[in-house]
mmCIF file of C-alpha atoms in Angstrom:
data_model
loop_
_atom_site.group_PDB
_atom_site.id
_atom_site.type_symbol
_atom_site.label_atom_id
_atom_site.label_comp_id
_atom_site.label_asym_id
_atom_site.label_seq_id
_atom_site.Cartn_x
_atom_site.Cartn_y
_atom_site.Cartn_z
ATOM 1 C CA MET A 1 70.990 101.680 95.044
ATOM 2 C CA PHE A 2 74.686 101.010 94.593
ATOM 3 C CA TYR A 3 76.473 104.172 93.332
ATOM 4 C CA ILE A 4 79.895 104.484 91.808
ATOM 5 C CA ILE A 5 80.885 108.135 91.799
ATOM 6 C CA GLY A 6 83.669 109.823 89.957
ATOM 7 C CA LEU A 7 85.560 112.524 92.106
ATOM 8 C CA GLY A 8 87.499 114.107 89.272
ATOM 9 C CA LEU A 9 91.160 114.841 89.455
ATOM 10 C CA CYS A 10 91.929 117.494 92.013
ATOM 11 C CA ASP A 11 90.196 118.123 95.201
ATOM 12 C CA GLU A 12 86.923 117.843 97.175
ATOM 13 C CA THR A 13 85.127 120.501 95.004
ATOM 14 C CA ASP A 14 85.466 118.523 91.835
ATOM 15 C CA VAL A 15 82.551 116.148 92.683
ATOM 16 C CA SER A 16 79.408 116.849 90.647
ATOM 17 C CA LEU A 17 76.208 118.093 92.321
ATOM 18 C CA ARG A 18 74.539 114.869 91.369
ATOM 19 C CA GLY A 19 77.455 112.832 92.965
ATOM 20 C CA LEU A 20 77.438 114.976 96.082
ATOM 21 C CA LYS A 21 73.649 114.441 96.555
ATOM 22 C CA ALA A 22 74.145 110.655 96.325
ATOM 23 C CA ILE A 23 77.012 110.684 98.787
ATOM 24 C CA LYS A 24 74.976 112.664 101.325
ATOM 25 C CA GLY A 25 72.098 110.160 100.882
ATOM 26 C CA SER A 26 74.211 107.061 101.336
ATOM 27 C CA THR A 27 74.249 104.878 104.476
ATOM 28 C CA ARG A 28 77.915 103.832 103.724
ATOM 29 C CA VAL A 29 80.546 105.648 101.585
ATOM 30 C CA TYR A 30 83.676 103.823 100.452
ATOM 31 C CA LEU A 31 86.693 105.577 98.997
ATOM 32 C CA GLU A 32 88.676 103.393 96.560
ATOM 33 C CA ALA A 33 92.229 104.121 97.389
ATOM 34 C CA TYR A 34 94.625 102.135 95.185
ATOM 35 C CA THR A 35 93.995 102.637 91.394
ATOM 36 C CA SER A 36 94.656 106.325 91.728
ATOM 37 C CA ILE A 37 95.045 109.070 94.300
ATOM 38 C CA LEU A 38 93.492 112.477 94.976
ATOM 39 C CA MET A 39 95.668 115.598 95.765
ATOM 40 C CA ILE A 40 94.044 116.047 99.205
ATOM 41 C CA GLU A 41 93.672 114.352 102.507
ATOM 42 C CA LYS A 42 90.715 111.997 103.286
ATOM 43 C CA GLU A 43 89.799 114.239 106.094
ATOM 44 C CA LYS A 44 89.128 117.159 103.744
ATOM 45 C CA LEU A 45 86.741 114.985 101.726
ATOM 46 C CA GLU A 46 84.905 113.924 104.880
ATOM 47 C CA ALA A 47 84.424 117.536 106.027
ATOM 48 C CA PHE A 48 83.220 118.687 102.591
ATOM 49 C CA TYR A 49 80.860 115.643 102.106
ATOM 50 C CA GLU A 50 79.830 115.626 105.710
ATOM 51 C CA LYS A 51 80.213 111.816 105.614
ATOM 52 C CA GLU A 52 82.668 109.343 107.191
ATOM 53 C CA LEU A 53 84.621 107.629 104.356
ATOM 54 C CA ILE A 54 85.678 103.934 104.584
ATOM 55 C CA LEU A 55 88.961 103.219 102.869
ATOM 56 C CA ALA A 56 88.637 100.461 100.208
ATOM 57 C CA ASP A 57 91.884 98.855 99.328
ATOM 58 C CA ARG A 58 92.442 96.326 96.518
ATOM 59 C CA ASP A 59 91.513 93.349 98.692
ATOM 60 C CA LEU A 60 88.124 94.814 99.649
ATOM 61 C CA VAL A 61 87.201 95.932 96.285
ATOM 62 C CA GLU A 62 88.467 93.032 94.253
ATOM 63 C CA THR A 63 88.038 89.920 96.537
ATOM 64 C CA GLU A 64 85.756 91.061 99.428
ATOM 65 C CA SER A 65 83.185 93.138 97.460
ATOM 66 C CA ASP A 66 80.357 91.416 99.225
ATOM 67 C CA ALA A 67 81.026 93.637 102.203
ATOM 68 C CA ILE A 68 80.627 96.745 100.091
ATOM 69 C CA LEU A 69 77.535 95.431 98.452
ATOM 70 C CA ALA A 70 75.855 94.279 101.633
ATOM 71 C CA ASN A 71 72.351 95.636 101.938
ATOM 72 C CA ALA A 72 72.816 97.829 98.858
ATOM 73 C CA ASP A 73 69.450 96.554 97.598
ATOM 74 C CA LYS A 74 67.769 98.020 100.615
ATOM 75 C CA GLU A 75 69.889 101.210 101.195
ATOM 76 C CA ASP A 76 72.130 103.558 99.227
ATOM 77 C CA VAL A 77 75.755 102.660 99.217
ATOM 78 C CA SER A 78 78.465 104.662 97.368
ATOM 79 C CA LEU A 79 81.877 103.763 96.135
ATOM 80 C CA LEU A 80 84.014 106.931 95.302
ATOM 81 C CA VAL A 81 86.575 106.645 92.586
ATOM 82 C CA VAL A 82 89.256 109.205 91.621
ATOM 83 C CA GLY A 83 88.845 110.334 88.111
ATOM 84 C CA ASP A 84 85.919 108.521 86.284
ATOM 85 C CA PRO A 85 84.423 105.236 87.403
ATOM 86 C CA PHE A 86 85.245 103.457 84.205
ATOM 87 C CA GLY A 87 88.919 104.414 84.287
ATOM 88 C CA ALA A 88 89.782 100.948 85.820
ATOM 89 C CA THR A 89 88.431 97.575 84.910
ATOM 90 C CA THR A 90 87.992 96.841 88.665
ATOM 91 C CA HIS A 91 84.939 99.119 88.769
ATOM 92 C CA THR A 92 83.330 97.436 85.785
ATOM 93 C CA ASP A 93 83.716 94.107 87.626
ATOM 94 C CA ILE A 94 82.078 95.262 90.859
ATOM 95 C CA ILE A 95 79.130 96.695 88.783
ATOM 96 C CA ILE A 96 78.688 93.308 87.176
ATOM 97 C CA ARG A 97 78.681 91.629 90.546
ATOM 98 C CA ALA A 98 76.062 94.128 91.891
ATOM 99 C CA ARG A 99 73.888 93.437 89.020
ATOM 100 C CA ASN A 100 74.215 89.724 89.238
ATOM 101 C CA LEU A 101 72.972 90.053 92.987
ATOM 102 C CA GLY A 102 69.996 92.033 91.783
ATOM 103 C CA ILE A 103 71.232 95.344 93.178
ATOM 104 C CA PRO A 104 70.170 98.423 91.228
ATOM 105 C CA THR A 105 73.343 100.401 90.116
ATOM 106 C CA ARG A 106 74.078 103.977 89.056
ATOM 107 C CA VAL A 107 77.345 105.494 87.608
ATOM 108 C CA ILE A 108 77.973 109.220 88.057
ATOM 109 C CA HIS A 109 80.735 110.329 85.807
ATOM 110 C CA ASN A 110 83.600 112.858 86.141
ATOM 111 C CA ALA A 111 86.733 114.054 84.479
ATOM 112 C CA SER A 112 89.718 111.602 84.184
ATOM 113 C CA ILE A 113 93.166 111.588 82.734
ATOM 114 C CA MET A 114 91.610 109.977 79.715
ATOM 115 C CA ASN A 115 90.046 113.298 78.609
ATOM 116 C CA ALA A 116 92.072 115.810 80.644
ATOM 117 C CA VAL A 117 95.243 114.730 78.727
ATOM 118 C CA GLY A 118 94.039 117.185 76.044
ATOM 119 C CA ALA A 119 95.561 119.848 78.210
ATOM 120 C CA CYS A 120 98.850 119.212 76.548
ATOM 121 C CA GLY A 121 97.403 120.399 73.154
ATOM 122 C CA LEU A 122 97.218 116.985 71.433
ATOM 123 C CA GLN A 123 93.773 116.222 70.128
ATOM 124 C CA LEU A 124 91.898 113.572 71.682
ATOM 125 C CA TYR A 125 90.595 111.880 68.545
ATOM 126 C CA ASN A 126 94.179 111.434 67.492
ATOM 127 C CA PHE A 127 94.823 109.070 70.436
ATOM 128 C CA GLY A 128 94.959 105.294 70.146
ATOM 129 C CA GLN A 129 95.066 102.586 72.679
ATOM 130 C CA THR A 130 96.037 103.588 76.234
ATOM 131 C CA VAL A 131 98.804 101.482 77.919
ATOM 132 C CA SER A 132 99.897 101.044 81.474
ATOM 133 C CA LEU A 133 103.654 100.742 82.478
ATOM 134 C CA VAL A 134 104.505 98.903 85.603
ATOM 135 C CA PHE A 135 107.679 99.049 87.740
ATOM 136 C CA PHE A 136 110.216 96.650 86.420
ATOM 137 C CA THR A 137 112.103 94.381 88.741
ATOM 138 C CA GLU A 138 115.312 92.396 88.130
ATOM 139 C CA THR A 139 113.302 89.320 87.050
ATOM 140 C CA TRP A 140 110.139 90.850 85.716
ATOM 141 C CA LYS A 141 110.058 93.304 82.790
ATOM 142 C CA PRO A 142 106.761 92.772 81.003
ATOM 143 C CA ASP A 143 106.743 94.320 77.472
ATOM 144 C CA SER A 144 103.275 93.658 76.048
ATOM 145 C CA PHE A 145 102.566 97.446 76.255
ATOM 146 C CA TYR A 146 105.181 97.815 73.402
ATOM 147 C CA ASP A 147 102.878 96.022 70.963
ATOM 148 C CA ARG A 148 100.108 98.465 71.687
ATOM 149 C CA ILE A 149 102.426 101.425 71.222
ATOM 150 C CA LYS A 150 103.570 99.886 67.898
ATOM 151 C CA GLU A 151 99.952 99.418 66.656
ATOM 152 C CA ASN A 152 99.236 103.045 67.607
ATOM 153 C CA ALA A 153 102.499 104.191 65.848
ATOM 154 C CA ASP A 154 101.611 102.331 62.689
ATOM 155 C CA LEU A 155 98.385 104.413 62.515
ATOM 156 C CA GLY A 156 100.182 107.600 63.367
ATOM 157 C CA LEU A 157 98.212 107.889 66.658
ATOM 158 C CA HIS A 158 99.343 109.240 70.014
ATOM 159 C CA THR A 159 99.682 106.842 73.005
ATOM 160 C CA LEU A 160 98.748 107.691 76.511
ATOM 161 C CA VAL A 161 101.068 105.882 78.930
ATOM 162 C CA LEU A 162 99.691 105.455 82.565
ATOM 163 C CA LEU A 163 102.559 105.160 85.034
ATOM 164 C CA ASP A 164 102.486 102.670 87.891
ATOM 165 C CA ILE A 165 101.606 103.410 91.492
ATOM 166 C CA LYS A 166 102.195 101.116 94.394
ATOM 167 C CA VAL A 167 99.843 101.702 97.402
ATOM 168 C CA LYS A 168 99.544 99.204 100.289
ATOM 169 C CA GLU A 169 101.858 96.690 98.720
ATOM 170 C CA GLN A 170 103.565 93.891 100.435
ATOM 171 C CA SER A 171 107.110 92.713 99.811
ATOM 172 C CA GLU A 172 107.532 89.115 98.522
ATOM 173 C CA GLU A 173 108.824 88.053 101.943
ATOM 174 C CA ASN A 174 105.995 89.515 103.912
ATOM 175 C CA LEU A 175 103.402 88.162 101.301
ATOM 176 C CA ALA A 176 104.989 84.663 101.652
ATOM 177 C CA ARG A 177 104.896 84.835 105.377
ATOM 178 C CA GLY A 178 101.379 86.242 105.521
ATOM 179 C CA ARG A 179 102.500 89.327 107.459
ATOM 180 C CA LYS A 180 100.366 92.395 106.972
ATOM 181 C CA ILE A 181 103.309 94.763 106.599
ATOM 182 C CA TYR A 182 103.169 97.251 103.723
ATOM 183 C CA GLU A 183 105.781 98.936 101.729
ATOM 184 C CA PRO A 184 105.894 102.742 101.595
ATOM 185 C CA PRO A 185 103.815 104.175 98.542
ATOM 186 C CA ARG A 186 105.744 104.483 95.239
ATOM 187 C CA TYR A 187 104.887 106.438 92.241
ATOM 188 C CA MET A 188 106.718 105.993 89.005
ATOM 189 C CA SER A 189 108.442 109.176 87.691
ATOM 190 C CA ILE A 190 108.760 110.348 84.064
ATOM 191 C CA PRO A 191 112.488 109.726 83.881
ATOM 192 C CA GLN A 192 112.076 106.174 85.199
ATOM 193 C CA ALA A 193 109.208 105.480 82.794
ATOM 194 C CA VAL A 194 111.227 106.831 79.829
ATOM 195 C CA ASN A 195 114.224 104.759 80.771
ATOM 196 C CA GLN A 196 112.034 101.703 80.894
ATOM 197 C CA LEU A 197 110.503 102.453 77.471
ATOM 198 C CA ILE A 198 114.068 102.792 75.990
ATOM 199 C CA GLU A 199 115.165 99.604 77.685
ATOM 200 C CA ILE A 200 112.363 97.591 75.981
ATOM 201 C CA GLU A 201 113.065 99.261 72.724
ATOM 202 C CA GLU A 202 116.677 98.206 72.890
ATOM 203 C CA SER A 203 115.454 94.671 73.741
ATOM 204 C CA ARG A 204 112.861 94.581 70.914
ATOM 205 C CA GLN A 205 114.738 96.642 68.294
ATOM 206 C CA GLU A 206 111.733 97.380 66.106
ATOM 207 C CA ASN A 207 112.551 101.125 65.829
ATOM 208 C CA ILE A 208 109.348 102.351 67.316
ATOM 209 C CA LEU A 209 110.814 104.475 70.132
ATOM 210 C CA SER A 210 113.903 106.417 69.409
ATOM 211 C CA PRO A 211 115.395 108.421 72.286
ATOM 212 C CA GLU A 212 116.594 111.204 69.943
ATOM 213 C CA THR A 213 113.543 111.434 67.522
ATOM 214 C CA THR A 214 110.544 110.245 69.384
ATOM 215 C CA LEU A 215 108.542 113.171 70.712
ATOM 216 C CA ALA A 216 106.704 112.861 74.073
ATOM 217 C CA VAL A 217 104.822 114.905 76.495
ATOM 218 C CA ALA A 218 104.923 114.484 80.351
ATOM 219 C CA LEU A 219 101.976 115.540 82.575
ATOM 220 C CA SER A 220 101.580 115.715 86.243
ATOM 221 C CA ARG A 221 98.497 116.517 88.385
ATOM 222 C CA VAL A 222 96.370 117.413 85.339
ATOM 223 C CA GLY A 223 93.265 119.142 86.480
ATOM 224 C CA GLY A 224 94.979 120.478 89.651
ATOM 225 C CA GLY A 225 95.096 124.105 88.419
ATOM 226 C CA ASP A 226 98.003 126.249 87.336
ATOM 227 C CA GLU A 227 99.757 125.978 90.695
ATOM 228 C CA ASN A 228 99.973 122.112 90.604
ATOM 229 C CA GLU A 229 99.693 121.073 86.865
ATOM 230 C CA ARG A 230 102.960 120.514 85.045
ATOM 231 C CA ILE A 231 103.482 119.807 81.331
ATOM 232 C CA VAL A 232 106.911 119.223 79.807
ATOM 233 C CA ALA A 233 107.552 118.182 76.167
ATOM 234 C CA GLY A 234 110.602 116.960 74.373
ATOM 235 C CA THR A 235 112.360 113.935 72.909
ATOM 236 C CA LEU A 236 112.562 110.871 75.087
ATOM 237 C CA ALA A 237 116.188 111.494 75.678
ATOM 238 C CA GLU A 238 115.533 115.039 76.751
ATOM 239 C CA LEU A 239 112.692 113.926 79.142
ATOM 240 C CA ALA A 240 114.946 111.252 80.627
ATOM 241 C CA ALA A 241 117.725 113.785 81.366
ATOM 242 C CA HIS A 242 115.474 116.474 82.603
ATOM 243 C CA PRO A 243 115.532 116.872 86.546
ATOM 244 C CA THR A 244 112.881 114.735 88.240
ATOM 245 C CA GLU A 245 111.668 117.670 90.420
ATOM 246 C CA ALA A 246 110.832 119.668 87.181
ATOM 247 C CA TYR A 247 107.826 117.278 86.696
ATOM 248 C CA GLY A 248 106.233 118.170 89.962
ATOM 249 C CA GLN A 249 104.439 115.966 92.328
ATOM 250 C CA PRO A 250 102.769 112.576 91.288
ATOM 251 C CA LEU A 251 100.672 111.322 89.681
ATOM 252 C CA HIS A 252 102.597 111.454 86.375
ATOM 253 C CA SER A 253 101.481 110.469 82.938
ATOM 254 C CA LEU A 254 103.276 110.255 79.519
ATOM 255 C CA VAL A 255 102.026 110.747 75.979
ATOM 256 C CA ILE A 256 104.109 109.308 73.048
ATOM 257 C CA VAL A 257 103.459 111.627 70.159
ATOM 258 C CA GLY A 258 102.197 109.953 67.008
ATOM 259 C CA LYS A 259 103.483 110.746 63.562
ATOM 260 C CA ARG A 260 100.104 112.075 62.446
ATOM 261 C CA LEU A 261 100.743 115.299 64.102
ATOM 262 C CA HIS A 262 98.588 118.244 63.049
ATOM 263 C CA PRO A 263 100.199 121.739 62.903
ATOM 264 C CA LEU A 264 97.774 123.062 65.512
ATOM 265 C CA GLU A 265 98.785 120.266 67.927
ATOM 266 C CA LEU A 266 102.439 121.249 67.307
ATOM 267 C CA GLU A 267 101.860 124.865 67.835
ATOM 268 C CA TYR A 268 100.135 124.121 71.227
ATOM 269 C CA ALA A 269 102.363 121.411 72.410
ATOM 270 C CA GLU A 270 105.689 123.173 71.627
ATOM 271 C CA THR A 271 105.013 125.861 74.174
ATOM 272 C CA PHE A 272 105.792 123.112 76.879
ATOM 273 C CA ALA A 273 109.042 122.037 75.193
ATOM 274 C CA ILE A 274 112.413 121.740 77.025
ATOM 275 C CA ASN A 275 114.112 122.989 73.818
ATOM 276 C CA ARG A 276 111.594 124.617 71.495
ATOM 277 C CA GLU A 277 113.743 124.755 68.483
ATOM 278 C CA LYS A 278 114.684 121.121 68.692
ATOM 279 C CA PHE A 279 110.978 120.057 69.166
ATOM 280 C CA GLN A 280 110.080 121.966 66.046
ATOM 281 C CA GLN A 281 112.989 120.452 64.115
ATOM 282 C CA VAL A 282 112.034 116.919 65.044
ATOM 283 C CA ALA A 283 108.424 117.672 64.234
ATOM 284 C CA ARG A 284 109.382 119.013 60.894
ATOM 285 C CA ASP A 285 111.997 116.485 59.796
ATOM 286 C CA VAL A 286 110.813 113.313 61.483
ATOM 287 C CA TYR A 287 107.079 113.742 61.793
ATOM 288 C CA LYS A 288 106.779 115.768 58.626
ATOM 289 C CA CYS A 289 104.640 118.270 60.369
ATOM 290 C CA ALA A 290 104.450 121.829 58.942
ATOM 291 C CA LEU A 291 104.878 124.739 61.167
ATOM 292 C CA LEU A 292 102.260 127.426 61.359
ATOM 293 C CA GLY A 293 102.971 131.110 60.765
#
C-alpha cells in the first residue's frame, strides 16, 4: 500500500491514530518538505513515530517519484504531508502515478489551512477560490491571481491567499551552472504580500483592492495553539504598516474579506482588529454590514 498521510498544522501529536498506525507499519516513510513546513524539528517527529524519516524535496516528489513508489505494491510506503494530502496538486499527481503502476493507495486526511482559516471568524461557506501569491522579482510579477480575487469579489466571497515559501531553491546562476547550492529558506510576510497586492491593483486599476477600504485578516501558525497562533485584522493599508514581528513566525496566510460579510462574521473578526472602530466603520460604510448589539 502507498499511503499519503496528513500531519495537521502544528506538531507531532496532530497525526491521527489511523495515520500513526500506517506510519509504524511502513517499511519506508518520506516527509514532504517543500510545499509547507511543520512547526517542529524532524527529529521530534522521528522520536514520536519511532521511525526514520526520509526528507522528500521537490525533485524527489515531482520528478523522481519512482524511488518513492518502488516496491509499494509489495510493502507499505508512506509519504507524510503537512496539513492535508490534497492541499497541493503535487500529491494528487503522485497518487495518479501510483495507480497507473497498479499500486494500491490510501489517503489519510487531517486539518489544513483550508479549514483552519475559520479561526478568524469568517465562515467557510463564504469563501471563494483560493489563490497563491509568489515572491515578485524585478522581471517577474505574475498577476493571474488578481482575476480569481476579482471573481470572488464580484460574488461577495472571501479569498484565502496562500503566501509563497522558498525552501531548497537555487539561484539562477547556480541553476544555470548545475551547482547544487541552495539559497536560505524564505517565507513571505504579511506586509510584503499586501504590498504586492497593492502593486498589482495599481497596475490593473480595476478597483478590486483598495488600501484604505479593503478589509483583510492575517493569520500565522493557525492550529498552533494560543501561544503560537496570531490573527490580525484591518484594512490593507493598516496591515502593510503594522510591524512585521506582530504577525509572529511563519507560515503566514491572508484573507481578503468579501463584501457579503455577515454581522456574526464581523462581530468575531473585529476582535482581532488593529483599530476596532475603523474596522467597524469600513464594514458598515463600504461592506454595508450591520453591527450587532
